Short mmCIF file of N, CA and C in Angstrom, two decimals:
data_model
loop_
_atom_site.label_atom_id
_atom_site.label_comp_id
_atom_site.label_asym_id
_atom_site.label_seq_id
_atom_site.Cartn_x
_atom_site.Cartn_y
_atom_site.Cartn_z
N UNK A 1 0.83 -1.16 0.08
CA UNK A 1 -0.08 0.02 0.01
C UNK A 1 0.86 1.27 -0.03
N UNK A 2 0.39 2.27 -0.82
CA UNK A 2 1.25 3.53 -0.76
C UNK A 2 0.13 4.65 -1.03
N UNK A 3 0.70 5.91 -0.50
CA UNK A 3 -0.17 7.20 -0.70
C UNK A 3 0.08 7.70 -2.13
N UNK A 4 -0.92 8.43 -2.52
CA UNK A 4 -0.79 9.08 -3.77
C UNK A 4 -0.10 10.33 -3.73
N UNK A 5 0.36 10.76 -2.72
CA UNK A 5 1.19 12.04 -2.64
C UNK A 5 2.55 11.89 -3.21
N UNK A 6 3.02 10.64 -3.37
CA UNK A 6 4.40 10.50 -4.04
C UNK A 6 4.44 11.01 -5.49
N UNK A 7 3.31 11.03 -6.16
CA UNK A 7 3.28 11.61 -7.50
C UNK A 7 3.51 13.12 -7.40
N UNK A 8 3.04 13.68 -6.32
CA UNK A 8 3.25 15.22 -6.10
C UNK A 8 4.72 15.46 -5.91
N UNK A 9 5.20 14.52 -4.99
CA UNK A 9 6.66 14.70 -4.61
C UNK A 9 7.62 14.64 -5.93
N UNK A 10 7.21 13.73 -6.89
CA UNK A 10 8.02 13.63 -8.10
C UNK A 10 7.91 14.88 -8.86
N UNK A 11 6.78 15.47 -8.97
CA UNK A 11 6.55 16.68 -9.74
C UNK A 11 7.31 17.82 -9.05
N UNK A 12 7.32 17.93 -7.85
CA UNK A 12 7.92 19.00 -7.03
C UNK A 12 9.42 18.83 -7.08
N UNK A 13 10.03 17.75 -7.39
CA UNK A 13 11.44 17.48 -7.37
C UNK A 13 12.06 18.12 -8.74
N UNK A 14 11.34 18.27 -9.75
CA UNK A 14 11.81 18.56 -11.06
C UNK A 14 12.47 20.13 -11.11
N UNK A 15 11.75 21.13 -10.56
CA UNK A 15 12.28 22.43 -10.67
C UNK A 15 13.56 22.62 -9.83
N UNK A 16 13.57 22.09 -8.59
CA UNK A 16 14.91 22.21 -7.91
C UNK A 16 16.06 21.46 -8.58
N UNK A 17 15.64 20.33 -9.25
CA UNK A 17 16.74 19.65 -9.91
C UNK A 17 17.30 20.42 -11.16
N UNK A 18 16.36 21.15 -11.87
CA UNK A 18 16.78 22.02 -13.02
C UNK A 18 17.83 23.13 -12.42
N UNK A 19 17.26 23.78 -11.28
CA UNK A 19 18.23 24.83 -10.72
C UNK A 19 19.55 24.39 -10.25
N UNK A 20 19.58 23.29 -9.58
CA UNK A 20 20.83 22.70 -9.05
C UNK A 20 21.72 22.34 -10.16
N UNK A 21 21.16 21.71 -11.19
CA UNK A 21 21.96 21.16 -12.46
C UNK A 21 22.56 22.44 -13.06
N UNK A 22 21.83 23.44 -13.37
CA UNK A 22 22.46 24.62 -14.00
C UNK A 22 23.43 25.38 -13.15
N UNK A 23 23.12 25.35 -11.73
CA UNK A 23 24.17 25.97 -10.83
C UNK A 23 25.42 25.22 -10.79
N UNK A 24 25.32 23.84 -10.96
CA UNK A 24 26.58 23.06 -10.96
C UNK A 24 27.32 23.28 -12.24
N UNK A 25 26.66 23.33 -13.38
CA UNK A 25 27.36 23.65 -14.57
C UNK A 25 28.08 24.96 -14.55
N UNK A 26 27.40 26.04 -14.02
CA UNK A 26 28.05 27.34 -14.00
C UNK A 26 29.17 27.36 -13.01
N UNK A 27 29.01 26.59 -11.94
CA UNK A 27 30.09 26.58 -10.89
C UNK A 27 31.33 25.82 -11.35
N UNK A 28 31.09 24.66 -12.01
CA UNK A 28 32.15 23.69 -12.23
C UNK A 28 32.66 23.67 -13.72
N UNK A 29 32.01 24.63 -14.58
CA UNK A 29 32.54 24.73 -15.98
C UNK A 29 33.84 25.35 -16.02
N UNK A 30 34.59 25.26 -17.04
CA UNK A 30 35.89 25.79 -17.27
C UNK A 30 35.94 27.34 -17.04
N UNK A 31 34.80 27.94 -17.46
CA UNK A 31 34.61 29.38 -17.23
C UNK A 31 33.65 29.74 -16.11
N UNK A 32 33.94 29.07 -15.06
CA UNK A 32 33.08 29.08 -13.85
C UNK A 32 33.19 30.46 -13.21
N UNK A 33 34.20 31.24 -13.63
CA UNK A 33 34.38 32.64 -12.95
C UNK A 33 33.58 33.62 -13.80
N UNK A 34 32.77 33.13 -14.72
CA UNK A 34 32.09 34.08 -15.67
C UNK A 34 31.21 35.07 -14.82
N UNK A 35 31.38 36.28 -14.94
CA UNK A 35 30.70 37.39 -14.21
C UNK A 35 29.35 37.59 -14.81
N UNK A 36 28.96 37.00 -16.00
CA UNK A 36 27.66 37.22 -16.56
C UNK A 36 26.55 36.33 -15.98
N UNK A 37 27.00 35.50 -14.81
CA UNK A 37 25.99 34.66 -14.29
C UNK A 37 24.78 35.39 -13.80
N UNK A 38 23.48 34.83 -14.15
CA UNK A 38 22.33 35.41 -13.70
C UNK A 38 21.30 34.43 -13.28
N UNK A 39 20.66 34.69 -12.31
CA UNK A 39 19.63 33.81 -11.65
C UNK A 39 18.44 33.76 -12.57
N UNK A 40 18.10 34.93 -13.27
CA UNK A 40 16.79 35.10 -13.94
C UNK A 40 16.53 33.91 -14.89
N UNK A 41 17.37 33.75 -15.85
CA UNK A 41 17.14 32.65 -16.77
C UNK A 41 17.06 31.27 -16.23
N UNK A 42 17.78 31.05 -15.16
CA UNK A 42 17.79 29.75 -14.49
C UNK A 42 16.46 29.51 -13.76
N UNK A 43 16.00 30.57 -13.19
CA UNK A 43 14.66 30.34 -12.44
C UNK A 43 13.65 30.26 -13.37
N UNK A 44 13.69 31.03 -14.49
CA UNK A 44 12.57 30.98 -15.63
C UNK A 44 12.52 29.47 -16.21
N UNK A 45 13.71 29.02 -16.43
CA UNK A 45 13.75 27.69 -17.07
C UNK A 45 13.35 26.69 -16.09
N UNK A 46 13.63 26.79 -14.83
CA UNK A 46 13.17 25.83 -13.86
C UNK A 46 11.72 25.81 -13.57
N UNK A 47 11.07 26.93 -13.59
CA UNK A 47 9.66 26.93 -13.26
C UNK A 47 8.66 27.16 -14.50
N UNK A 48 9.29 27.75 -15.62
CA UNK A 48 8.41 28.06 -16.68
C UNK A 48 8.52 27.20 -17.88
N UNK A 49 9.60 26.20 -17.79
CA UNK A 49 9.80 25.10 -18.80
C UNK A 49 8.40 24.44 -18.97
N UNK A 50 8.23 24.25 -20.37
CA UNK A 50 6.91 23.69 -20.67
C UNK A 50 6.60 22.43 -19.96
N UNK A 51 7.58 21.37 -19.81
CA UNK A 51 7.39 20.15 -19.10
C UNK A 51 7.09 20.43 -17.69
N UNK A 52 7.71 21.18 -17.02
CA UNK A 52 7.46 21.44 -15.58
C UNK A 52 5.98 22.14 -15.36
N UNK A 53 5.77 23.18 -16.34
CA UNK A 53 4.41 23.81 -16.24
C UNK A 53 3.31 22.68 -16.40
N UNK A 54 3.45 21.73 -17.32
CA UNK A 54 2.54 20.70 -17.53
C UNK A 54 2.40 19.84 -16.32
N UNK A 55 3.50 19.42 -15.58
CA UNK A 55 3.49 18.65 -14.41
C UNK A 55 2.82 19.36 -13.32
N UNK A 56 3.20 20.62 -13.06
CA UNK A 56 2.67 21.40 -11.93
C UNK A 56 1.31 21.73 -12.26
N UNK A 57 1.02 22.05 -13.42
CA UNK A 57 -0.44 22.48 -13.94
C UNK A 57 -1.39 21.26 -13.64
N UNK A 58 -0.91 20.08 -13.92
CA UNK A 58 -1.78 18.89 -13.69
C UNK A 58 -2.07 18.62 -12.29
N UNK A 59 -1.04 19.05 -11.44
CA UNK A 59 -1.28 18.86 -10.02
C UNK A 59 -2.49 19.80 -9.52
N UNK A 60 -2.23 21.13 -10.05
CA UNK A 60 -3.23 22.06 -9.62
C UNK A 60 -4.62 21.73 -10.15
N UNK A 61 -4.79 21.23 -11.34
CA UNK A 61 -6.05 20.72 -11.92
C UNK A 61 -6.53 19.61 -11.14
N UNK A 62 -5.75 18.74 -10.76
CA UNK A 62 -6.21 17.57 -9.94
C UNK A 62 -6.71 17.93 -8.60
N UNK A 63 -6.10 18.93 -7.89
CA UNK A 63 -6.55 19.48 -6.69
C UNK A 63 -7.94 20.14 -6.79
N UNK A 64 -8.12 20.95 -7.94
CA UNK A 64 -9.23 21.64 -8.14
C UNK A 64 -10.43 20.81 -8.53
N UNK A 65 -10.18 19.84 -9.37
CA UNK A 65 -11.33 19.09 -9.80
C UNK A 65 -11.59 17.72 -8.96
N UNK A 66 -10.56 17.24 -8.25
CA UNK A 66 -10.84 16.11 -7.43
C UNK A 66 -11.23 14.85 -8.12
N UNK A 67 -12.02 14.06 -7.47
CA UNK A 67 -12.43 12.76 -8.03
C UNK A 67 -13.21 12.88 -9.33
N UNK A 68 -14.14 13.86 -9.43
CA UNK A 68 -14.72 13.98 -10.75
C UNK A 68 -13.95 14.21 -11.99
N UNK A 69 -12.86 15.13 -11.73
CA UNK A 69 -11.94 15.41 -12.74
C UNK A 69 -11.21 14.13 -13.15
N UNK A 70 -10.73 13.33 -12.10
CA UNK A 70 -9.96 12.22 -12.43
C UNK A 70 -10.82 11.10 -13.19
N UNK A 71 -12.09 11.07 -12.91
CA UNK A 71 -12.94 10.20 -13.70
C UNK A 71 -13.04 10.62 -15.18
N UNK A 72 -13.18 12.01 -15.32
CA UNK A 72 -13.38 12.47 -16.65
C UNK A 72 -12.17 12.30 -17.55
N UNK A 73 -10.97 12.34 -16.94
CA UNK A 73 -9.76 12.33 -17.71
C UNK A 73 -9.18 10.90 -17.76
N UNK A 74 -9.83 9.99 -17.07
CA UNK A 74 -9.31 8.66 -16.99
C UNK A 74 -8.95 7.87 -18.30
N UNK A 75 -9.74 8.25 -19.38
CA UNK A 75 -9.18 7.64 -20.70
C UNK A 75 -7.78 8.21 -21.18
N UNK A 76 -7.44 9.48 -20.83
CA UNK A 76 -6.25 10.01 -21.17
C UNK A 76 -5.15 9.76 -20.08
N UNK A 77 -5.55 9.89 -18.88
CA UNK A 77 -4.45 9.76 -17.88
C UNK A 77 -4.12 8.33 -17.50
N UNK A 78 -4.97 7.33 -17.80
CA UNK A 78 -4.58 6.02 -17.50
C UNK A 78 -4.44 5.09 -18.75
N UNK A 79 -5.41 5.14 -19.55
CA UNK A 79 -5.46 4.18 -20.67
C UNK A 79 -4.45 4.66 -21.83
N UNK A 80 -4.63 5.67 -22.48
CA UNK A 80 -3.88 6.18 -23.51
C UNK A 80 -2.38 6.51 -22.91
N UNK A 81 -2.28 7.18 -21.72
CA UNK A 81 -1.14 7.69 -21.24
C UNK A 81 0.03 6.57 -21.14
N UNK A 82 -0.44 5.44 -20.62
CA UNK A 82 0.57 4.35 -20.41
C UNK A 82 1.20 3.95 -21.71
N UNK A 83 0.35 3.77 -22.77
CA UNK A 83 0.82 3.42 -24.10
C UNK A 83 1.72 4.50 -24.64
N UNK A 84 1.32 5.74 -24.47
CA UNK A 84 2.16 6.84 -25.03
C UNK A 84 3.54 6.96 -24.28
N UNK A 85 3.39 6.80 -22.89
CA UNK A 85 4.65 6.97 -22.22
C UNK A 85 5.67 5.78 -22.60
N UNK A 86 5.14 4.57 -22.93
CA UNK A 86 5.89 3.46 -23.32
C UNK A 86 6.60 3.74 -24.61
N UNK A 87 5.83 4.27 -25.61
CA UNK A 87 6.41 4.77 -26.81
C UNK A 87 7.41 5.82 -26.68
N UNK A 88 7.17 6.82 -25.86
CA UNK A 88 8.14 7.82 -25.54
C UNK A 88 9.44 7.44 -25.00
N UNK A 89 9.33 6.53 -24.01
CA UNK A 89 10.47 5.93 -23.32
C UNK A 89 11.30 5.09 -24.30
N UNK A 90 10.72 4.29 -25.13
CA UNK A 90 11.27 3.39 -26.10
C UNK A 90 12.07 4.28 -27.01
N UNK A 91 11.35 5.47 -27.49
CA UNK A 91 12.02 6.35 -28.47
C UNK A 91 13.32 6.92 -27.87
N UNK A 92 13.16 7.44 -26.60
CA UNK A 92 14.22 8.09 -25.91
C UNK A 92 15.34 7.08 -25.64
N UNK A 93 15.01 5.80 -25.28
CA UNK A 93 16.05 4.77 -25.14
C UNK A 93 16.75 4.46 -26.41
N UNK A 94 16.11 4.60 -27.64
CA UNK A 94 16.84 4.30 -28.83
C UNK A 94 17.76 5.38 -29.14
N UNK A 95 17.30 6.72 -28.84
CA UNK A 95 18.26 7.75 -29.09
C UNK A 95 19.41 7.67 -28.09
N UNK A 96 19.21 7.29 -26.87
CA UNK A 96 20.24 7.19 -25.95
C UNK A 96 21.21 5.98 -26.38
N UNK A 97 20.67 4.82 -26.82
CA UNK A 97 21.48 3.78 -27.17
C UNK A 97 22.29 4.03 -28.41
N UNK A 98 21.78 4.79 -29.44
CA UNK A 98 22.52 5.19 -30.59
C UNK A 98 23.70 6.09 -30.26
N UNK A 99 23.58 6.83 -29.08
CA UNK A 99 24.57 7.78 -28.70
C UNK A 99 25.64 7.21 -27.80
N UNK A 100 25.43 5.96 -27.41
CA UNK A 100 26.42 5.35 -26.53
C UNK A 100 27.87 5.35 -26.99
N UNK A 101 28.01 5.27 -28.22
CA UNK A 101 29.26 5.20 -28.92
C UNK A 101 30.03 6.49 -28.79
N UNK A 102 29.30 7.64 -28.66
CA UNK A 102 29.88 8.95 -28.55
C UNK A 102 30.52 9.27 -27.26
N UNK A 103 30.35 8.33 -26.31
CA UNK A 103 30.85 8.65 -24.93
C UNK A 103 32.35 8.35 -24.85
N UNK A 104 32.92 7.54 -25.70
CA UNK A 104 34.37 7.31 -25.64
C UNK A 104 34.87 6.83 -24.34
N UNK A 105 35.88 7.40 -23.89
CA UNK A 105 36.68 6.94 -22.67
C UNK A 105 35.64 7.20 -21.33
N UNK A 106 34.73 8.08 -21.53
CA UNK A 106 33.84 8.49 -20.27
C UNK A 106 32.89 7.27 -20.04
N UNK A 107 32.89 6.38 -21.07
CA UNK A 107 31.72 5.28 -20.98
C UNK A 107 31.78 4.67 -19.51
N UNK A 108 32.90 4.14 -19.16
CA UNK A 108 32.88 3.35 -17.96
C UNK A 108 32.74 4.06 -16.70
N UNK A 109 33.10 5.37 -16.75
CA UNK A 109 32.93 6.21 -15.55
C UNK A 109 31.31 6.36 -15.45
N UNK A 110 30.75 6.63 -16.49
CA UNK A 110 29.25 6.85 -16.51
C UNK A 110 28.47 5.64 -16.13
N UNK A 111 28.94 4.50 -16.54
CA UNK A 111 28.31 3.24 -16.09
C UNK A 111 28.37 3.09 -14.53
N UNK A 112 29.63 3.36 -14.08
CA UNK A 112 29.72 3.30 -12.58
C UNK A 112 28.98 4.39 -11.92
N UNK A 113 29.02 5.68 -12.39
CA UNK A 113 28.21 6.63 -11.78
C UNK A 113 26.71 6.33 -11.85
N UNK A 114 26.26 5.88 -12.98
CA UNK A 114 24.83 5.60 -13.19
C UNK A 114 24.35 4.42 -12.42
N UNK A 115 25.15 3.60 -11.87
CA UNK A 115 24.73 2.52 -11.01
C UNK A 115 24.98 2.70 -9.47
N UNK A 116 26.16 3.31 -9.23
CA UNK A 116 26.51 3.54 -7.85
C UNK A 116 25.72 4.62 -7.13
N UNK A 117 25.63 5.73 -7.87
CA UNK A 117 24.91 6.99 -7.19
C UNK A 117 23.46 6.67 -6.90
N UNK A 118 22.76 5.89 -7.75
CA UNK A 118 21.30 5.60 -7.55
C UNK A 118 21.16 4.78 -6.29
N UNK A 119 22.00 3.86 -6.09
CA UNK A 119 21.96 2.99 -4.88
C UNK A 119 22.29 3.93 -3.63
N UNK A 120 23.35 4.72 -3.67
CA UNK A 120 23.71 5.62 -2.53
C UNK A 120 22.61 6.58 -2.27
N UNK A 121 21.92 7.06 -3.25
CA UNK A 121 20.66 8.02 -3.06
C UNK A 121 19.57 7.23 -2.47
N UNK A 122 19.35 6.00 -2.86
CA UNK A 122 18.19 5.22 -2.42
C UNK A 122 18.42 4.85 -0.89
N UNK A 123 19.64 4.57 -0.54
CA UNK A 123 20.02 4.32 0.87
C UNK A 123 19.70 5.51 1.77
N UNK A 124 20.06 6.66 1.21
CA UNK A 124 19.83 7.97 1.98
C UNK A 124 18.25 8.03 2.12
N UNK A 125 17.51 7.83 1.06
CA UNK A 125 16.06 7.94 1.08
C UNK A 125 15.38 7.00 2.00
N UNK A 126 15.92 5.76 2.09
CA UNK A 126 15.42 4.68 2.92
C UNK A 126 15.61 5.13 4.31
N UNK A 127 16.81 5.73 4.73
CA UNK A 127 17.17 6.11 6.08
C UNK A 127 16.17 7.31 6.44
N UNK A 128 16.04 8.20 5.50
CA UNK A 128 15.00 9.44 5.90
C UNK A 128 13.59 8.91 5.98
N UNK A 129 13.20 7.96 5.17
CA UNK A 129 11.76 7.47 5.13
C UNK A 129 11.58 6.79 6.44
N UNK A 130 12.63 6.06 7.01
CA UNK A 130 12.50 5.33 8.27
C UNK A 130 12.45 6.28 9.37
N UNK A 131 13.19 7.40 9.20
CA UNK A 131 13.26 8.35 10.26
C UNK A 131 11.97 9.05 10.50
N UNK A 132 11.22 9.30 9.39
CA UNK A 132 9.99 10.08 9.58
C UNK A 132 8.82 9.19 9.54
N UNK A 133 9.10 7.86 9.50
CA UNK A 133 7.95 6.80 9.75
C UNK A 133 7.08 6.66 8.49
N UNK A 134 7.79 6.67 7.25
CA UNK A 134 6.88 6.34 6.12
C UNK A 134 6.51 4.85 6.01
N UNK A 135 5.47 4.60 5.42
CA UNK A 135 5.02 3.19 5.20
C UNK A 135 6.01 2.60 4.22
N UNK A 136 5.75 1.20 4.20
CA UNK A 136 6.80 0.51 3.26
C UNK A 136 6.59 0.88 1.84
N UNK A 137 5.30 0.97 1.42
CA UNK A 137 5.11 1.50 0.05
C UNK A 137 5.68 2.74 -0.39
N UNK A 138 5.37 3.73 0.63
CA UNK A 138 5.88 5.12 0.36
C UNK A 138 7.33 5.14 0.44
N UNK A 139 8.03 4.39 1.28
CA UNK A 139 9.39 4.39 1.41
C UNK A 139 10.02 3.84 0.17
N UNK A 140 9.50 2.69 -0.44
CA UNK A 140 10.05 2.28 -1.72
C UNK A 140 9.84 3.27 -2.86
N UNK A 141 8.69 3.87 -2.94
CA UNK A 141 8.55 4.98 -3.97
C UNK A 141 9.44 6.14 -3.76
N UNK A 142 9.71 6.55 -2.58
CA UNK A 142 10.52 7.66 -2.27
C UNK A 142 12.08 7.21 -2.61
N UNK A 143 12.35 6.02 -2.28
CA UNK A 143 13.69 5.44 -2.57
C UNK A 143 13.92 5.42 -4.03
N UNK A 144 12.92 4.95 -4.91
CA UNK A 144 12.97 4.91 -6.36
C UNK A 144 13.04 6.38 -6.89
N UNK A 145 12.32 7.28 -6.43
CA UNK A 145 12.42 8.69 -6.83
C UNK A 145 13.75 9.25 -6.61
N UNK A 146 14.37 8.94 -5.46
CA UNK A 146 15.69 9.53 -5.15
C UNK A 146 16.81 8.90 -5.90
N UNK A 147 16.55 7.57 -6.35
CA UNK A 147 17.58 6.93 -7.04
C UNK A 147 17.39 7.05 -8.61
N UNK A 148 16.50 7.76 -9.05
CA UNK A 148 16.13 8.01 -10.49
C UNK A 148 16.58 9.20 -10.93
N UNK A 149 16.80 9.31 -12.28
CA UNK A 149 16.95 10.56 -13.09
C UNK A 149 15.58 11.06 -13.49
N UNK A 150 15.59 12.32 -13.94
CA UNK A 150 14.44 12.92 -14.71
C UNK A 150 14.54 12.50 -16.12
N UNK A 151 13.54 11.75 -16.65
CA UNK A 151 13.57 11.32 -18.04
C UNK A 151 12.88 12.20 -19.04
N UNK A 152 12.09 13.19 -18.51
CA UNK A 152 11.34 13.96 -19.45
C UNK A 152 11.60 15.46 -19.24
N UNK A 153 11.28 16.05 -18.09
CA UNK A 153 11.36 17.53 -17.84
C UNK A 153 12.87 17.97 -17.86
N UNK A 154 13.67 17.43 -17.14
CA UNK A 154 14.99 17.98 -17.00
C UNK A 154 15.77 17.88 -18.32
N UNK A 155 15.83 16.76 -18.97
CA UNK A 155 16.67 16.73 -20.24
C UNK A 155 16.05 17.86 -21.18
N UNK A 156 14.72 17.99 -21.31
CA UNK A 156 14.31 19.12 -22.09
C UNK A 156 14.78 20.45 -21.67
N UNK A 157 14.77 20.67 -20.41
CA UNK A 157 14.94 22.02 -19.84
C UNK A 157 16.56 22.20 -19.96
N UNK A 158 17.32 21.25 -19.65
CA UNK A 158 18.77 21.35 -19.65
C UNK A 158 19.29 21.65 -21.16
N UNK A 159 18.56 21.03 -22.17
CA UNK A 159 18.99 21.22 -23.50
C UNK A 159 18.78 22.75 -23.86
N UNK A 160 17.81 23.44 -23.17
CA UNK A 160 17.63 24.91 -23.57
C UNK A 160 18.55 25.76 -22.55
N UNK A 161 18.69 25.29 -21.24
CA UNK A 161 19.36 26.06 -20.39
C UNK A 161 20.89 26.03 -20.54
N UNK A 162 21.33 24.78 -20.91
CA UNK A 162 22.89 24.59 -21.03
C UNK A 162 23.03 24.02 -22.51
N UNK A 163 22.94 24.77 -23.45
CA UNK A 163 23.06 24.31 -24.80
C UNK A 163 24.38 23.54 -25.16
N UNK A 164 25.39 24.06 -24.43
CA UNK A 164 26.70 23.48 -24.70
C UNK A 164 26.81 21.95 -24.02
N UNK A 165 25.94 21.51 -23.23
CA UNK A 165 25.98 20.08 -22.74
C UNK A 165 25.70 19.12 -23.82
N UNK A 166 26.46 18.00 -23.67
CA UNK A 166 26.46 16.94 -24.74
C UNK A 166 25.28 16.08 -24.31
N UNK A 167 24.15 16.03 -25.16
CA UNK A 167 23.09 15.16 -24.90
C UNK A 167 23.44 13.64 -24.98
N UNK A 168 24.49 13.36 -25.51
CA UNK A 168 24.89 11.86 -25.59
C UNK A 168 25.19 11.37 -24.11
N UNK A 169 25.65 12.38 -23.33
CA UNK A 169 26.08 12.12 -21.95
C UNK A 169 24.82 12.01 -20.97
N UNK A 170 23.97 12.98 -20.88
CA UNK A 170 22.92 13.00 -20.03
C UNK A 170 21.79 12.04 -20.54
N UNK A 171 21.56 11.87 -21.80
CA UNK A 171 20.50 11.01 -22.21
C UNK A 171 20.95 9.64 -21.96
N UNK A 172 22.23 9.18 -22.38
CA UNK A 172 22.67 7.90 -22.20
C UNK A 172 22.65 7.51 -20.69
N UNK A 173 23.14 8.41 -19.85
CA UNK A 173 23.34 8.16 -18.44
C UNK A 173 21.93 7.91 -17.87
N UNK A 174 20.95 8.84 -18.21
CA UNK A 174 19.63 8.57 -17.58
C UNK A 174 18.85 7.48 -18.15
N UNK A 175 18.89 7.36 -19.43
CA UNK A 175 18.07 6.25 -20.07
C UNK A 175 18.60 5.00 -20.48
N UNK A 176 19.86 4.97 -20.66
CA UNK A 176 20.51 3.73 -21.06
C UNK A 176 21.20 3.00 -19.98
N UNK A 177 21.45 3.80 -18.85
CA UNK A 177 22.16 3.22 -17.71
C UNK A 177 21.29 3.09 -16.43
N UNK A 178 20.85 4.41 -15.87
CA UNK A 178 20.28 4.47 -14.61
C UNK A 178 18.65 3.87 -14.72
N UNK A 179 18.08 4.16 -15.73
CA UNK A 179 16.64 3.60 -15.94
C UNK A 179 16.58 2.13 -15.87
N UNK A 180 17.40 1.40 -16.81
CA UNK A 180 17.27 -0.08 -16.79
C UNK A 180 17.87 -0.65 -15.55
N UNK A 181 18.87 -0.01 -14.96
CA UNK A 181 19.44 -0.55 -13.75
C UNK A 181 18.32 -0.49 -12.70
N UNK A 182 17.68 0.55 -12.48
CA UNK A 182 16.69 0.76 -11.48
C UNK A 182 15.61 -0.30 -11.66
N UNK A 183 15.20 -0.53 -12.95
CA UNK A 183 14.05 -1.49 -13.26
C UNK A 183 14.37 -2.89 -12.87
N UNK A 184 15.72 -3.22 -13.31
CA UNK A 184 16.19 -4.67 -13.17
C UNK A 184 16.68 -4.99 -11.80
N UNK A 185 17.45 -4.15 -11.30
CA UNK A 185 18.24 -4.34 -10.12
C UNK A 185 17.72 -3.60 -8.88
N UNK A 186 17.63 -2.35 -9.11
CA UNK A 186 17.39 -1.28 -8.08
C UNK A 186 16.20 -1.49 -7.33
N UNK A 187 14.97 -1.61 -8.06
CA UNK A 187 13.62 -1.68 -7.21
C UNK A 187 13.62 -2.90 -6.39
N UNK A 188 13.87 -4.10 -6.96
CA UNK A 188 14.12 -5.36 -6.01
C UNK A 188 14.97 -5.11 -4.81
N UNK A 189 16.18 -4.53 -5.11
CA UNK A 189 17.19 -4.35 -4.06
C UNK A 189 16.62 -3.26 -3.08
N UNK A 190 16.11 -2.23 -3.41
CA UNK A 190 15.45 -1.21 -2.42
C UNK A 190 14.48 -1.79 -1.60
N UNK A 191 13.52 -2.57 -2.22
CA UNK A 191 12.45 -3.24 -1.47
C UNK A 191 13.02 -4.22 -0.53
N UNK A 192 13.94 -5.01 -0.88
CA UNK A 192 14.65 -5.83 0.20
C UNK A 192 15.27 -5.22 1.38
N UNK A 193 15.92 -4.12 1.02
CA UNK A 193 16.53 -3.31 2.06
C UNK A 193 15.51 -2.72 3.04
N UNK A 194 14.42 -2.27 2.42
CA UNK A 194 13.27 -1.69 3.20
C UNK A 194 12.67 -2.67 4.15
N UNK A 195 12.44 -3.91 3.55
CA UNK A 195 11.92 -5.01 4.33
C UNK A 195 12.84 -5.38 5.53
N UNK A 196 14.18 -5.36 5.19
CA UNK A 196 15.21 -5.85 6.29
C UNK A 196 15.19 -4.67 7.27
N UNK A 197 15.22 -3.50 6.87
CA UNK A 197 15.20 -2.34 7.99
C UNK A 197 13.96 -2.44 8.79
N UNK A 198 12.80 -2.63 8.05
CA UNK A 198 11.50 -2.77 8.88
C UNK A 198 11.60 -3.83 9.89
N UNK A 199 12.23 -5.03 9.73
CA UNK A 199 12.31 -6.07 10.53
C UNK A 199 13.21 -5.70 11.73
#
């Protein structure tokens, strides 16, 4: 059993992720001392990016319309959505897989990063979930969220906010490494750890 609020948590994690990502690029890039750094475009991209507006807007619509709105949109939000999401992720996965060869010598670092960091983040999430008394289902969803990358909103936003970033790196890392790792290994591992901690 799990609560529906984890969907809202996922949506609310998108904007801070964009802000932190752009801040890290500005801070650690070779021209990190650039005096032209401005918060305005970062904040605009984080909160006004089309993907983020759609996610946050759907939350507001859900709050305002309640159960009646959910029933009215069920054909789109449940039936069609799952199929469209599958096609979208398959397409993104093909793009990422085609670009794996562009990674060169960074390939093995990214494979390590894309599998070790999710587990580390999930362990932190499991500890925090236990600390605040989350249920087993919510703890698992929280761990998965913390172990995952953003597959839709952040890549689109980063492409606009940081045009110099190499999409073969962030798409391949998120979709070709972290996503399949979490599906095949991560979710069962996190659930086992949560059950063990619960005992």
